[in-house]
């Protein structure tokens, strides 16, 4: 009877398990790549933002320095006899 199909089911189950295992291995590598790529993208955004803010700070410092500097007046005729 009924016992003949059992060996075929085990073989099919083994093939499905093998296919799932291979898929999981491939998917794991793909997910690791995506995670690494996302990490590099985020770090690039952080670095760009930091550079932008540092540039703003440098410009603000220069503007303050210029505002506090002694004025240079060009007044023709003043001081000449």
Backbone as a chain_set.jsonl record, in Angstrom:
{"seq": "XXXXXXXXXXXXXXXXXXXXXXXXXXXXXXXXXXXXXXXXXXXXXXXXXXXXXXXXXXXXXXXXXXXXXXXXXXXXXXXXX", "coords": {"N": [[0.315, -1.122, 0.0], [0.105, 1.948, 1.149], [2.598, 2.969, 1.783], [4.401, 3.576, -0.226], [4.625, 6.191, -1.246], [5.993, 7.642, 0.605], [8.842, 7.706, 0.556], [9.311, 9.264, -1.717], [8.256, 11.7, -0.882], [10.033, 12.368, 1.15], [12.377, 12.722, -0.345], [11.603, 14.873, -1.952], [11.161, 16.735, 0.051], [13.761, 16.987, 0.983], [14.979, 18.167, -1.245], [13.608, 20.585, -1.329], [14.421, 21.664, 1.116], [17.159, 21.891, 0.602], [17.113, 23.738, -1.525], [15.97, 25.954, -0.223], [17.961, 26.422, 1.662], [20.122, 27.135, 0.009], [19.037, 29.42, -1.147], [18.727, 31.043, 1.134], [21.392, 31.385, 1.837], [22.349, 32.87, -0.348], [20.638, 35.103, -0.208], [21.395, 36.093, 2.251], [24.012, 37.026, 1.767], [23.395, 39.022, -0.083], [21.842, 40.725, 1.52], [23.739, 41.463, 3.41], [25.435, 42.949, 1.775], [23.702, 45.046, 1.011], [23.234, 46.209, 3.513], [25.842, 47.037, 4.184], [26.298, 48.853, 2.118], [24.306, 50.739, 2.608], [25.197, 51.664, 5.074], [27.627, 52.892, 4.32], [26.6, 54.907, 2.693], [25.1, 56.422, 4.522], [27.191, 57.245, 6.22], [28.603, 58.821, 4.443], [26.759, 60.888, 4.079], [26.735, 61.964, 6.66], [29.411, 62.818, 6.846], [29.456, 64.741, 4.782], [27.579, 66.586, 5.75], [28.845, 67.384, 8.11], [31.144, 68.611, 7.042], [29.912, 70.701, 5.675], [28.743, 72.141, 7.814], [31.073, 72.812, 9.221], [32.231, 74.486, 7.343], [30.354, 76.565, 7.379], [30.807, 77.467, 9.989], [33.439, 78.375, 9.769], [33.063, 80.457, 7.932], [31.406, 82.141, 9.457], [33.128, 82.784, 11.558], [35.11, 84.193, 10.14], [33.555, 86.347, 9.213], [32.912, 87.576, 11.654], [35.486, 88.288, 12.482], [36.161, 90.111, 10.46], [34.236, 92.05, 10.972], [35.061, 93.066, 13.391], [37.469, 94.198, 12.834], [39.708, 96.981, 12.41], [38.414, 99.876, 10.842], [39.08, 100.821, 7.462], [39.678, 103.804, 6.13], [39.309, 105.785, 3.292], [40.027, 108.798, 2.621], [40.241, 111.32, 0.589], [42.479, 114.057, 0.479], [42.477, 114.562, 3.216], [44.616, 115.238, 5.867], [46.618, 116.213, 4.294], [48.699, 118.926, 3.403]], "CA": [[0.0, 0.0, 0.0], [0.226, 3.391, 1.23], [3.929, 3.392, 2.172], [5.242, 3.83, -1.38], [4.824, 7.612, -1.502], [6.744, 8.27, 1.683], [10.212, 7.945, 0.115], [9.27, 10.391, -2.643], [8.023, 12.919, -0.102], [11.287, 12.69, 1.842], [13.305, 13.238, -1.352], [11.125, 16.211, -2.314], [11.425, 17.576, 1.216], [15.2, 17.244, 0.992], [15.266, 19.124, -2.315], [13.076, 21.885, -0.902], [15.314, 22.145, 2.169], [18.4, 22.291, -0.056], [16.838, 24.973, -2.267], [15.801, 27.026, 0.763], [19.273, 26.687, 2.244], [20.896, 27.887, -0.986], [18.416, 30.745, -1.258], [19.044, 31.803, 2.343], [22.809, 31.751, 1.756], [22.458, 33.96, -1.337], [19.931, 36.268, 0.325], [22.203, 36.611, 3.353], [25.095, 37.807, 1.16], [22.783, 40.224, -0.66], [21.452, 41.606, 2.622], [24.967, 42.019, 3.981], [25.881, 43.986, 0.838], [22.787, 46.187, 1.124], [23.494, 46.851, 4.803], [27.134, 47.726, 4.1], [26.129, 49.983, 1.198], [23.513, 51.744, 3.327], [26.083, 52.238, 6.082], [28.55, 53.817, 3.651], [25.82, 56.063, 2.244], [24.806, 57.239, 5.706], [28.433, 57.869, 6.675], [28.883, 59.886, 3.486], [25.866, 62.01, 4.387], [27.237, 62.564, 7.907], [30.656, 63.531, 6.527], [29.116, 65.923, 3.988], [26.918, 67.545, 6.643], [29.879, 67.912, 8.999], [31.962, 69.541, 6.259], [29.069, 71.869, 5.416], [28.644, 72.906, 9.06], [32.395, 73.378, 9.495], [32.375, 75.615, 6.426], [29.531, 77.648, 7.931], [31.495, 77.979, 11.175], [34.596, 79.141, 9.3], [32.563, 81.706, 7.346], [30.925, 82.991, 10.552], [34.319, 83.287, 12.251], [35.713, 85.207, 9.269], [32.672, 87.519, 9.22], [33.109, 88.248, 12.942], [36.821, 88.882, 12.455], [36.079, 91.288, 9.593], [33.403, 93.067, 11.614], [35.806, 93.642, 14.512], [38.715, 94.804, 12.35], [39.725, 98.446, 12.303], [37.956, 100.32, 9.52], [40.059, 101.481, 6.602], [39.016, 104.941, 5.495], [40.021, 106.429, 2.193], [39.478, 110.152, 2.575], [41.161, 112.161, -0.186], [42.708, 115.411, 0.952], [42.604, 114.648, 4.669], [45.978, 115.058, 6.332], [47.572, 116.807, 3.354], [48.775, 120.386, 3.543]], "C": [[0.379, 1.351, 0.0], [1.625, 3.866, 1.539], [4.812, 3.784, 1.012], [5.543, 5.293, -1.604], [5.729, 8.281, -0.487], [8.182, 8.583, 1.276], [10.285, 9.119, -0.834], [9.063, 11.703, -1.912], [9.294, 13.342, 0.632], [12.295, 13.29, 0.863], [12.903, 14.659, -1.752], [11.384, 17.183, -1.169], [12.898, 17.929, 1.307], [15.594, 18.258, -0.069], [14.788, 20.523, -1.942], [13.992, 22.485, 0.165], [16.633, 22.632, 1.576], [18.211, 23.615, -0.798], [16.686, 26.156, -1.313], [17.133, 27.41, 1.4], [20.13, 27.519, 1.291], [20.345, 29.302, -1.153], [18.793, 31.618, -0.062], [20.505, 32.253, 2.327], [22.998, 32.93, 0.799], [21.808, 35.241, -0.796], [20.737, 36.903, 1.453], [23.34, 37.48, 2.817], [24.554, 39.107, 0.575], [22.41, 41.221, 0.434], [22.67, 42.227, 3.297], [25.496, 43.143, 3.093], [25.017, 45.241, 0.976], [23.042, 46.938, 2.433], [24.811, 47.627, 4.773], [27.024, 48.966, 3.222], [25.353, 51.101, 1.887], [24.371, 52.43, 4.385], [27.05, 53.239, 5.473], [27.814, 55.068, 3.182], [25.505, 56.995, 3.408], [26.056, 57.947, 6.213], [28.827, 59.003, 5.736], [28.024, 61.11, 3.749], [26.317, 62.727, 5.66], [28.487, 63.385, 7.621], [30.371, 64.811, 5.75], [28.471, 66.996, 4.859], [27.929, 68.189, 7.583], [30.743, 68.933, 8.268], [31.192, 70.826, 5.981], [28.993, 72.755, 6.659], [29.981, 73.537, 9.435], [32.654, 74.576, 8.593], [31.574, 76.809, 6.903], [30.223, 78.286, 9.128], [32.694, 78.832, 10.767], [34.157, 80.478, 8.702], [32.083, 82.667, 8.434], [32.101, 83.597, 11.313], [34.984, 84.392, 11.439], [34.871, 86.484, 9.253], [32.821, 88.293, 10.531], [34.461, 88.954, 12.982], [36.811, 90.158, 11.613], [35.279, 92.411, 10.244], [34.156, 93.773, 12.74], [37.094, 94.34, 14.081], [38.575, 96.325, 12.294], [39.256, 98.852, 10.912], [39.09, 101.005, 8.759], [39.329, 102.58, 5.846], [39.903, 105.514, 4.404], [39.403, 107.803, 2.009], [40.47, 111.063, 1.856], [41.267, 113.561, 0.413], [42.876, 115.54, 2.441], [44.055, 114.374, 5.043], [47.016, 115.631, 5.393], [47.54, 118.319, 3.498], [48.699, 121.079, 2.201]], "O": [[0.904, 1.896, -0.971], [1.849, 5.076, 1.562], [5.908, 4.294, 1.245], [6.616, 5.623, -2.108], [6.186, 9.4, -0.72], [8.69, 9.648, 1.628], [11.232, 9.903, -0.767], [9.644, 12.719, -2.293], [9.596, 14.532, 0.724], [12.988, 14.252, 1.195], [13.754, 15.541, -1.876], [11.781, 18.326, -1.398], [13.246, 19.052, 1.67], [16.446, 19.114, 0.174], [15.468, 21.516, -2.203], [14.304, 23.675, 0.122], [17.163, 23.662, 1.993], [19.054, 24.508, -0.706], [17.216, 27.236, -1.572], [17.395, 28.587, 1.645], [20.78, 28.48, 1.703], [21.105, 30.261, -1.285], [19.136, 32.789, -0.224], [20.822, 33.364, 2.751], [23.725, 33.874, 1.107], [22.372, 36.329, -0.917], [20.754, 38.126, 1.589], [23.603, 38.554, 3.357], [25.17, 40.164, 0.715], [22.638, 42.422, 0.288], [22.632, 43.387, 3.707], [25.953, 44.17, 3.595], [25.533, 46.356, 1.048], [23.061, 48.168, 2.45], [24.885, 48.746, 5.279], [27.591, 50.01, 3.544], [25.703, 52.275, 1.761], [24.28, 53.643, 4.569], [27.274, 54.312, 6.035], [28.353, 56.171, 3.267], [25.631, 58.213, 3.288], [25.996, 59.116, 6.593], [29.33, 60.033, 6.184], [28.5, 62.241, 3.653], [26.284, 63.956, 5.728], [28.615, 64.514, 8.096], [30.972, 65.85, 6.022], [28.781, 68.18, 4.722], [27.879, 69.395, 7.825], [31.041, 69.999, 8.808], [31.758, 71.917, 6.046], [29.159, 73.971, 6.571], [30.02, 74.671, 9.913], [33.233, 75.571, 9.03], [32.05, 77.943, 6.843], [30.225, 79.509, 9.266], [32.937, 79.887, 11.352], [34.793, 81.507, 8.933], [32.322, 83.871, 8.346], [32.077, 84.775, 11.67], [35.379, 85.417, 11.994], [35.42, 87.585, 9.276], [32.853, 89.524, 10.525], [34.565, 90.084, 13.461], [37.387, 91.17, 12.011], [35.608, 93.587, 10.084], [33.912, 94.949, 13.008], [37.738, 95.006, 14.893], [37.479, 96.868, 12.152], [39.652, 98.245, 9.917], [39.939, 101.676, 9.346], [38.462, 102.305, 5.017], [41.106, 105.698, 4.593], [38.387, 107.957, 1.33], [41.438, 111.524, 2.462], [40.267, 114.164, 0.802], [43.386, 116.561, 2.901], [44.648, 113.396, 4.589], [48.209, 115.539, 5.683], [46.48, 118.915, 3.692], [48.748, 122.307, 2.137]]}, "num_chains": 1, "name": "protein.A"}
